[in-house]
Amino acid sequence: MEIPKPDGGVRKLGIPTAVDRVIQQAILLVLSPQWDDTFSEHSFGFRPGRSAHDAVAQAQTYLEEGCTWVVDMDLEKFFDRVNHDVLMSRVARRVKDKRLLKLIRAFLNSGVMIDGLAEATPEGTPQGGPLSPLLSNLLLDDLDRELASRGLRFARYADDCNIYVKSQRAGERVLQSVTRWLATKLRLQVNQSKSAVDRPWKRKFLGFTFTTQRQRSIAPASRVKFKKRIRKLTKRNRGASLVQVVSELRSYLLGWRGYFGFCQTPSVLRNFDSWIHRRLRSYAWKQWKTGNRRFAELRRLGVEKDLAARTAGSRKRYWHLSRRPALNISLTRAYLIGLGLPLLLEPEPKV
């Protein structure tokens, strides 16, 4: 099947059948403990006890050491273009059982279904299979070893690799030489349009970026994606109740906070919280519809009679009214939290 990619294009998923998935999982359970300990300490993707947060924190330490230029490398359609012969040669170095080698190659050649039709996969590792992440790490372990042998500082999460250097000229040399090495040794292509040598605060890494003060922040593209999703969930003409909207927001915000709460820029989270609260006040005002109901709801929620009457009769638009005193008094932060809305910036615990 095909799913759209955030930056355009499609990603092909090769989801195994139930039987194949069980077999792949069994192989993974045997091979992963044997291989993982041999992988680089600078590799963080699809490995037990390691996460994207670890990779970002590692990158931050390089900035603190004075490496304020980054070689941001994007491997072009990595999972779709892995050369099977190159990959299997790496597997054969570690696996001597020919039956297992034959089985792994069969998984690589299994193909994908596009609109009900089988499509061959002469190259690439099928995304969606339990074994693919381990095989990708095995192949890119050669890259890790090459970078380490050159004494370079880097952090890699799957095919997302950032190398940190102390000057732009050094970064350009590294990008050119590593690009040649990848093409020659692993038959992988670097996407020149998406790769660059730049300041870390002008690039993103796993959804994060850095400030000029070397603090972790949320990348602009991640902020845009977040606001787009919130606008969709709080669209005023949805017709859902405020309680239902908050429930849907809760599911999304808890997961988002679990990942991006790792940032060190609380003002960004605070501003997002305020913006979401305004979106919900605007949503509620639209839902109340008539002046009489708006007046009644404001009074029910504790707004003084004259202020409730003036606000209910106002012809101002929803977004303007969402910051007026009556809605701030009635639909307070505490009220919205009471409906189940989580805060992105959690308050400091009282001592």
Short mmCIF file of C-alpha atoms in Angstrom, two decimals:
data_model
loop_
_atom_site.label_atom_id
_atom_site.label_comp_id
_atom_site.label_asym_id
_atom_site.label_seq_id
_atom_site.Cartn_x
_atom_site.Cartn_y
_atom_site.Cartn_z
CA MET A 1 0.00 0.00 0.00
CA GLU A 2 1.00 3.65 -0.40
CA ILE A 3 0.73 6.43 2.19
CA PRO A 4 1.49 10.13 1.59
CA LYS A 5 4.76 11.52 2.96
CA PRO A 6 4.73 14.81 4.93
CA ASP A 7 7.08 16.48 2.42
CA GLY A 8 5.29 15.18 -0.67
CA GLY A 9 5.37 11.94 -2.62
CA VAL A 10 4.30 8.55 -1.32
CA ARG A 11 5.83 5.87 0.86
CA LYS A 12 5.31 2.24 -0.11
CA LEU A 13 4.46 -0.08 2.75
CA GLY A 14 5.08 -3.81 2.43
CA ILE A 15 2.99 -5.16 5.30
CA PRO A 16 3.61 -8.92 5.65
CA THR A 17 0.87 -11.51 5.96
CA ALA A 18 0.14 -12.79 9.46
CA VAL A 19 2.33 -15.89 9.00
CA ASP A 20 5.24 -13.92 7.51
CA ARG A 21 4.98 -11.38 10.30
CA VAL A 22 5.26 -14.08 12.94
CA ILE A 23 8.30 -15.57 11.20
CA GLN A 24 9.99 -12.19 10.82
CA GLN A 25 9.33 -11.40 14.47
CA ALA A 26 10.86 -14.71 15.50
CA ILE A 27 13.98 -13.99 13.42
CA LEU A 28 14.16 -10.50 14.93
CA LEU A 29 14.01 -11.88 18.47
CA VAL A 30 17.03 -14.07 17.74
CA LEU A 31 19.17 -11.69 15.67
CA SER A 32 18.53 -8.35 17.41
CA PRO A 33 20.25 -9.22 20.72
CA GLN A 34 23.23 -10.62 18.82
CA TRP A 35 23.64 -7.64 16.50
CA ASP A 36 22.57 -4.69 18.61
CA ASP A 37 25.60 -4.70 20.91
CA THR A 38 27.87 -4.44 17.87
CA PHE A 39 26.18 -1.31 16.49
CA SER A 40 27.58 2.19 16.95
CA GLU A 41 26.86 4.22 20.08
CA HIS A 42 25.92 7.06 17.71
CA SER A 43 23.02 5.04 16.21
CA PHE A 44 19.68 5.61 17.97
CA GLY A 45 16.88 4.42 15.68
CA PHE A 46 14.96 1.16 16.23
CA ARG A 47 17.19 0.06 19.06
CA PRO A 48 16.14 -1.08 22.54
CA GLY A 49 16.78 1.51 25.24
CA ARG A 50 17.44 4.27 22.70
CA SER A 51 15.15 6.97 21.32
CA ALA A 52 14.92 10.04 19.14
CA HIS A 53 15.32 12.13 22.30
CA ASP A 54 18.70 10.49 22.89
CA ALA A 55 19.78 11.38 19.36
CA VAL A 56 18.72 15.02 19.78
CA ALA A 57 20.46 15.23 23.16
CA GLN A 58 23.64 13.79 21.60
CA ALA A 59 23.51 16.43 18.88
CA GLN A 60 23.10 19.11 21.55
CA THR A 61 26.31 18.00 23.27
CA TYR A 62 28.21 18.53 20.00
CA LEU A 63 26.93 22.11 19.84
CA GLU A 64 28.06 22.69 23.40
CA GLU A 65 31.52 21.42 22.39
CA GLY A 66 31.73 24.12 19.72
CA CYS A 67 30.60 22.19 16.64
CA THR A 68 28.23 24.86 15.39
CA TRP A 69 27.92 23.68 11.78
CA VAL A 70 25.88 20.67 10.76
CA VAL A 71 26.05 18.42 7.72
CA ASP A 72 22.38 17.52 7.37
CA MET A 73 22.26 14.48 5.08
CA ASP A 74 19.08 13.09 3.55
CA LEU A 75 19.37 9.66 1.94
CA GLU A 76 17.16 9.66 -1.12
CA LYS A 77 14.29 7.14 -0.73
CA PHE A 78 16.50 5.02 1.49
CA PHE A 79 14.05 2.22 2.33
CA ASP A 80 12.97 1.98 -1.31
CA ARG A 81 16.49 1.88 -2.77
CA VAL A 82 18.52 -0.43 -0.55
CA ASN A 83 20.52 -2.72 -2.83
CA HIS A 84 19.65 -6.32 -1.98
CA ASP A 85 23.07 -7.73 -2.89
CA VAL A 86 24.90 -5.15 -0.79
CA LEU A 87 22.57 -5.76 2.16
CA MET A 88 22.70 -9.56 1.92
CA SER A 89 26.51 -9.47 1.82
CA ARG A 90 26.39 -7.74 5.22
CA VAL A 91 23.88 -10.27 6.54
CA ALA A 92 26.05 -13.15 5.30
CA ARG A 93 28.96 -11.85 7.38
CA ARG A 94 26.92 -12.54 10.50
CA VAL A 95 24.58 -15.38 9.49
CA LYS A 96 26.02 -18.70 8.28
CA ASP A 97 22.78 -20.66 8.01
CA LYS A 98 21.96 -20.71 4.29
CA ARG A 99 18.29 -21.47 4.95
CA LEU A 100 17.97 -18.30 6.98
CA LEU A 101 19.80 -16.27 4.34
CA LYS A 102 17.43 -17.59 1.69
CA LEU A 103 14.43 -16.73 3.86
CA ILE A 104 15.61 -13.14 4.47
CA ARG A 105 16.16 -12.59 0.76
CA ALA A 106 12.69 -13.96 0.07
CA PHE A 107 11.25 -11.34 2.42
CA LEU A 108 13.17 -8.60 0.59
CA ASN A 109 11.82 -9.84 -2.76
CA SER A 110 8.25 -10.31 -1.53
CA GLY A 111 6.93 -7.18 -3.34
CA VAL A 112 4.12 -4.78 -2.46
CA MET A 113 0.43 -4.49 -3.37
CA ILE A 114 -0.55 -1.33 -5.26
CA ASP A 115 -4.29 -0.98 -5.99
CA GLY A 116 -4.71 -4.73 -5.67
CA LEU A 117 -1.85 -5.58 -8.01
CA ALA A 118 1.45 -7.11 -6.92
CA GLU A 119 4.52 -5.02 -7.70
CA ALA A 120 8.02 -6.49 -7.58
CA THR A 121 10.66 -5.02 -5.26
CA PRO A 122 14.06 -5.65 -6.86
CA GLU A 123 15.51 -3.20 -4.36
CA GLY A 124 14.57 -1.74 -0.99
CA THR A 125 13.49 -3.14 2.38
CA PRO A 126 9.68 -3.39 2.72
CA GLN A 127 8.52 -0.84 5.26
CA GLY A 128 5.98 -2.32 7.64
CA GLY A 129 7.84 -5.57 8.27
CA PRO A 130 9.36 -6.27 11.73
CA LEU A 131 12.73 -7.18 10.24
CA SER A 132 13.27 -4.07 8.08
CA PRO A 133 14.49 -1.72 10.85
CA LEU A 134 17.16 -4.19 11.96
CA LEU A 135 18.33 -4.74 8.37
CA SER A 136 18.51 -0.99 7.76
CA ASN A 137 20.65 -0.55 10.88
CA LEU A 138 22.91 -3.37 9.73
CA LEU A 139 23.52 -1.72 6.38
CA LEU A 140 24.05 1.76 7.80
CA ASP A 141 26.38 0.40 10.46
CA ASP A 142 29.02 0.56 7.72
CA LEU A 143 28.35 4.30 7.46
CA ASP A 144 28.64 4.67 11.24
CA ARG A 145 32.00 2.90 11.24
CA GLU A 146 33.27 5.04 8.38
CA LEU A 147 32.30 8.28 10.10
CA ALA A 148 33.79 7.10 13.40
CA SER A 149 37.06 6.14 11.68
CA ARG A 150 37.30 9.73 10.41
CA GLY A 151 36.87 11.05 13.94
CA LEU A 152 33.59 12.81 13.09
CA ARG A 153 30.89 13.70 15.59
CA PHE A 154 27.50 12.47 14.41
CA ALA A 155 24.09 11.23 15.46
CA ARG A 156 22.01 8.89 13.31
CA TYR A 157 18.39 7.84 13.70
CA ALA A 158 17.55 5.32 10.96
CA ASP A 159 18.36 7.10 7.67
CA ASP A 160 18.39 10.56 9.28
CA CYS A 161 22.05 11.40 9.89
CA ASN A 162 23.54 14.68 11.11
CA ILE A 163 27.30 15.30 11.30
CA TYR A 164 28.62 18.20 13.42
CA VAL A 165 31.75 20.13 12.50
CA LYS A 166 33.41 23.42 13.44
CA SER A 167 33.40 25.26 10.11
CA GLN A 168 31.40 25.53 6.92
CA ARG A 169 34.38 24.53 4.77
CA ALA A 170 34.90 21.36 6.81
CA GLY A 171 31.20 20.56 6.47
CA GLU A 172 31.26 20.95 2.69
CA ARG A 173 34.27 18.64 2.44
CA VAL A 174 32.55 16.05 4.62
CA LEU A 175 29.30 16.21 2.63
CA GLN A 176 31.11 15.70 -0.68
CA SER A 177 33.32 12.85 0.51
CA VAL A 178 30.55 11.00 2.39
CA THR A 179 28.25 11.35 -0.63
CA ARG A 180 30.89 9.67 -2.81
CA TRP A 181 31.51 6.98 -0.20
CA LEU A 182 27.80 6.13 0.08
CA ALA A 183 27.41 5.85 -3.69
CA THR A 184 30.50 3.68 -4.06
CA LYS A 185 30.30 1.41 -1.02
CA LEU A 186 26.57 1.13 -0.26
CA ARG A 187 25.05 2.25 -3.58
CA LEU A 188 22.95 4.85 -1.81
CA GLN A 189 22.22 8.35 -3.09
CA VAL A 190 22.21 11.55 -1.06
CA ASN A 191 19.32 13.85 -1.91
CA GLN A 192 21.20 17.04 -2.79
CA SER A 193 18.10 19.24 -2.69
CA LYS A 194 17.33 18.27 0.91
CA SER A 195 20.90 17.99 2.21
CA ALA A 196 22.93 21.00 3.28
CA VAL A 197 25.75 22.38 5.37
CA ASP A 198 24.23 24.99 7.64
CA ARG A 199 23.87 26.27 11.17
CA PRO A 200 21.97 23.80 13.41
CA TRP A 201 19.37 26.44 14.31
CA LYS A 202 18.48 26.72 10.61
CA ARG A 203 17.90 22.97 10.17
CA LYS A 204 15.65 20.40 11.81
CA PHE A 205 16.57 17.05 13.28
CA LEU A 206 13.83 14.56 14.19
CA GLY A 207 11.29 17.38 14.49
CA PHE A 208 13.53 19.55 16.69
CA THR A 209 15.94 22.38 16.09
CA PHE A 210 18.26 24.39 18.32
CA THR A 211 18.39 28.00 19.41
CA THR A 212 21.52 30.09 19.09
CA GLN A 213 21.91 29.51 22.85
CA ARG A 214 22.20 25.73 22.14
CA GLN A 215 18.79 24.92 23.60
CA ARG A 216 16.43 22.34 22.15
CA SER A 217 13.43 23.87 20.41
CA ILE A 218 10.60 22.72 18.16
CA ALA A 219 11.36 23.01 14.46
CA PRO A 220 9.21 25.48 12.47
CA ALA A 221 7.87 22.70 10.24
CA SER A 222 6.76 20.74 13.32
CA ARG A 223 4.97 23.82 14.67
CA VAL A 224 3.15 24.33 11.37
CA LYS A 225 2.07 20.68 11.30
CA PHE A 226 0.86 20.92 14.91
CA LYS A 227 -1.24 24.03 14.30
CA LYS A 228 -2.72 22.53 11.15
CA ARG A 229 -3.91 19.50 13.12
CA ILE A 230 -5.34 21.63 15.93
CA ARG A 231 -7.20 23.83 13.44
CA LYS A 232 -8.74 20.70 11.93
CA LEU A 233 -9.83 19.34 15.31
CA THR A 234 -11.29 22.70 16.44
CA LYS A 235 -12.90 23.75 13.15
CA ARG A 236 -15.97 25.71 14.20
CA ASN A 237 -18.44 24.12 11.75
CA ARG A 238 -17.71 20.53 12.85
CA GLY A 239 -20.96 20.15 14.73
CA ALA A 240 -19.43 18.08 17.53
CA SER A 241 -19.92 18.98 21.18
CA LEU A 242 -17.21 20.85 23.07
CA VAL A 243 -16.69 17.78 25.27
CA GLN A 244 -16.12 15.58 22.20
CA VAL A 245 -13.68 18.07 20.68
CA VAL A 246 -11.71 18.22 23.94
CA SER A 247 -11.65 14.42 24.07
CA GLU A 248 -10.15 14.23 20.57
CA LEU A 249 -7.69 16.99 21.42
CA ARG A 250 -6.65 15.12 24.54
CA SER A 251 -5.62 12.01 22.61
CA TYR A 252 -3.50 14.05 20.20
CA LEU A 253 -2.02 16.50 22.73
CA LEU A 254 -0.87 13.83 25.18
CA GLY A 255 1.10 12.05 22.46
CA TRP A 256 2.48 15.32 21.07
CA ARG A 257 3.50 16.51 24.52
CA GLY A 258 5.18 13.20 25.24
CA TYR A 259 7.50 13.81 22.29
CA PHE A 260 7.89 17.58 21.91
CA GLY A 261 7.73 18.28 25.64
CA PHE A 262 11.44 17.42 25.45
CA CYS A 263 12.08 20.94 24.13
CA GLN A 264 13.73 23.60 26.32
CA THR A 265 11.63 26.55 25.14
CA PRO A 266 8.65 26.74 27.54
CA SER A 267 7.41 29.96 25.96
CA VAL A 268 6.53 28.02 22.79
CA LEU A 269 4.44 25.53 24.75
CA ARG A 270 2.84 28.32 26.78
CA ASN A 271 1.84 30.18 23.62
CA PHE A 272 0.40 27.00 22.12
CA ASP A 273 -1.68 26.45 25.27
CA SER A 274 -3.08 29.99 25.10
CA TRP A 275 -3.83 29.63 21.40
CA ILE A 276 -5.66 26.31 21.91
CA HIS A 277 -7.75 27.85 24.69
CA ARG A 278 -8.77 30.68 22.37
CA ARG A 279 -9.67 28.16 19.67
CA LEU A 280 -11.93 26.33 22.13
CA ARG A 281 -13.59 29.53 23.38
CA SER A 282 -14.23 30.52 19.78
CA TYR A 283 -15.62 27.04 19.11
CA ALA A 284 -17.98 27.21 22.09
CA TRP A 285 -19.23 30.67 21.08
CA LYS A 286 -20.09 29.36 17.63
CA GLN A 287 -21.81 26.33 19.15
CA TRP A 288 -24.01 28.42 21.38
CA LYS A 289 -25.35 30.12 18.21
CA THR A 290 -28.12 32.47 19.43
CA GLY A 291 -27.88 35.55 21.62
CA ASN A 292 -30.30 34.11 24.19
CA ARG A 293 -28.35 30.91 24.59
CA ARG A 294 -25.06 32.76 24.74
CA PHE A 295 -26.42 34.97 27.48
CA ALA A 296 -27.73 31.96 29.40
CA GLU A 297 -24.44 30.04 29.10
CA LEU A 298 -22.39 33.04 30.22
CA ARG A 299 -24.62 33.55 33.24
CA ARG A 300 -24.49 29.83 34.07
CA LEU A 301 -20.71 30.01 34.03
CA GLY A 302 -20.55 32.94 36.42
CA VAL A 303 -20.43 36.04 34.22
CA GLU A 304 -22.06 39.20 35.66
CA LYS A 305 -25.42 40.04 34.06
CA ASP A 306 -24.53 43.30 32.28
CA LEU A 307 -21.27 41.94 30.88
CA ALA A 308 -23.05 38.78 29.71
CA ALA A 309 -25.72 40.84 27.96
CA ARG A 310 -23.23 43.14 26.22
CA THR A 311 -21.13 40.19 25.04
CA ALA A 312 -24.11 38.09 23.90
CA GLY A 313 -25.34 41.00 21.80
CA SER A 314 -21.99 41.80 20.25
CA ARG A 315 -21.55 41.57 16.48
CA LYS A 316 -17.82 40.98 16.73
CA ARG A 317 -16.43 37.84 15.11
CA TYR A 318 -15.68 34.64 17.01
CA TRP A 319 -11.90 35.00 17.17
CA HIS A 320 -12.16 38.59 18.43
CA LEU A 321 -14.63 37.65 21.15
CA SER A 322 -12.56 34.64 22.24
CA ARG A 323 -10.23 37.00 24.09
CA ARG A 324 -12.90 39.23 25.62
CA PRO A 325 -13.42 39.25 29.42
CA ALA A 326 -16.74 37.38 29.39
CA LEU A 327 -15.32 34.31 27.66
CA ASN A 328 -12.16 34.39 29.75
CA ILE A 329 -14.27 34.50 32.91
CA SER A 330 -16.62 31.71 31.80
CA LEU A 331 -14.37 29.33 29.83
CA THR A 332 -11.35 29.58 32.08
CA ARG A 333 -8.25 27.45 31.79
CA ALA A 334 -9.40 25.51 34.86
CA TYR A 335 -12.78 24.86 33.23
CA LEU A 336 -11.20 23.53 30.06
CA ILE A 337 -8.80 21.37 32.07
CA GLY A 338 -11.83 20.06 33.94
CA LEU A 339 -13.25 18.87 30.62
CA GLY A 340 -10.08 16.81 30.15
CA LEU A 341 -7.88 19.20 28.18
CA PRO A 342 -4.19 18.61 29.00
CA LEU A 343 -1.67 21.45 29.22
CA LEU A 344 1.39 21.32 26.99
CA LEU A 345 3.36 23.26 29.58
CA GLU A 346 2.64 21.54 32.83
CA PRO A 347 2.76 23.82 35.89
CA GLU A 348 5.67 23.49 38.25
CA PRO A 349 4.75 21.35 41.27
CA LYS A 350 4.14 23.37 44.41
CA VAL A 351 6.68 22.83 47.16
#
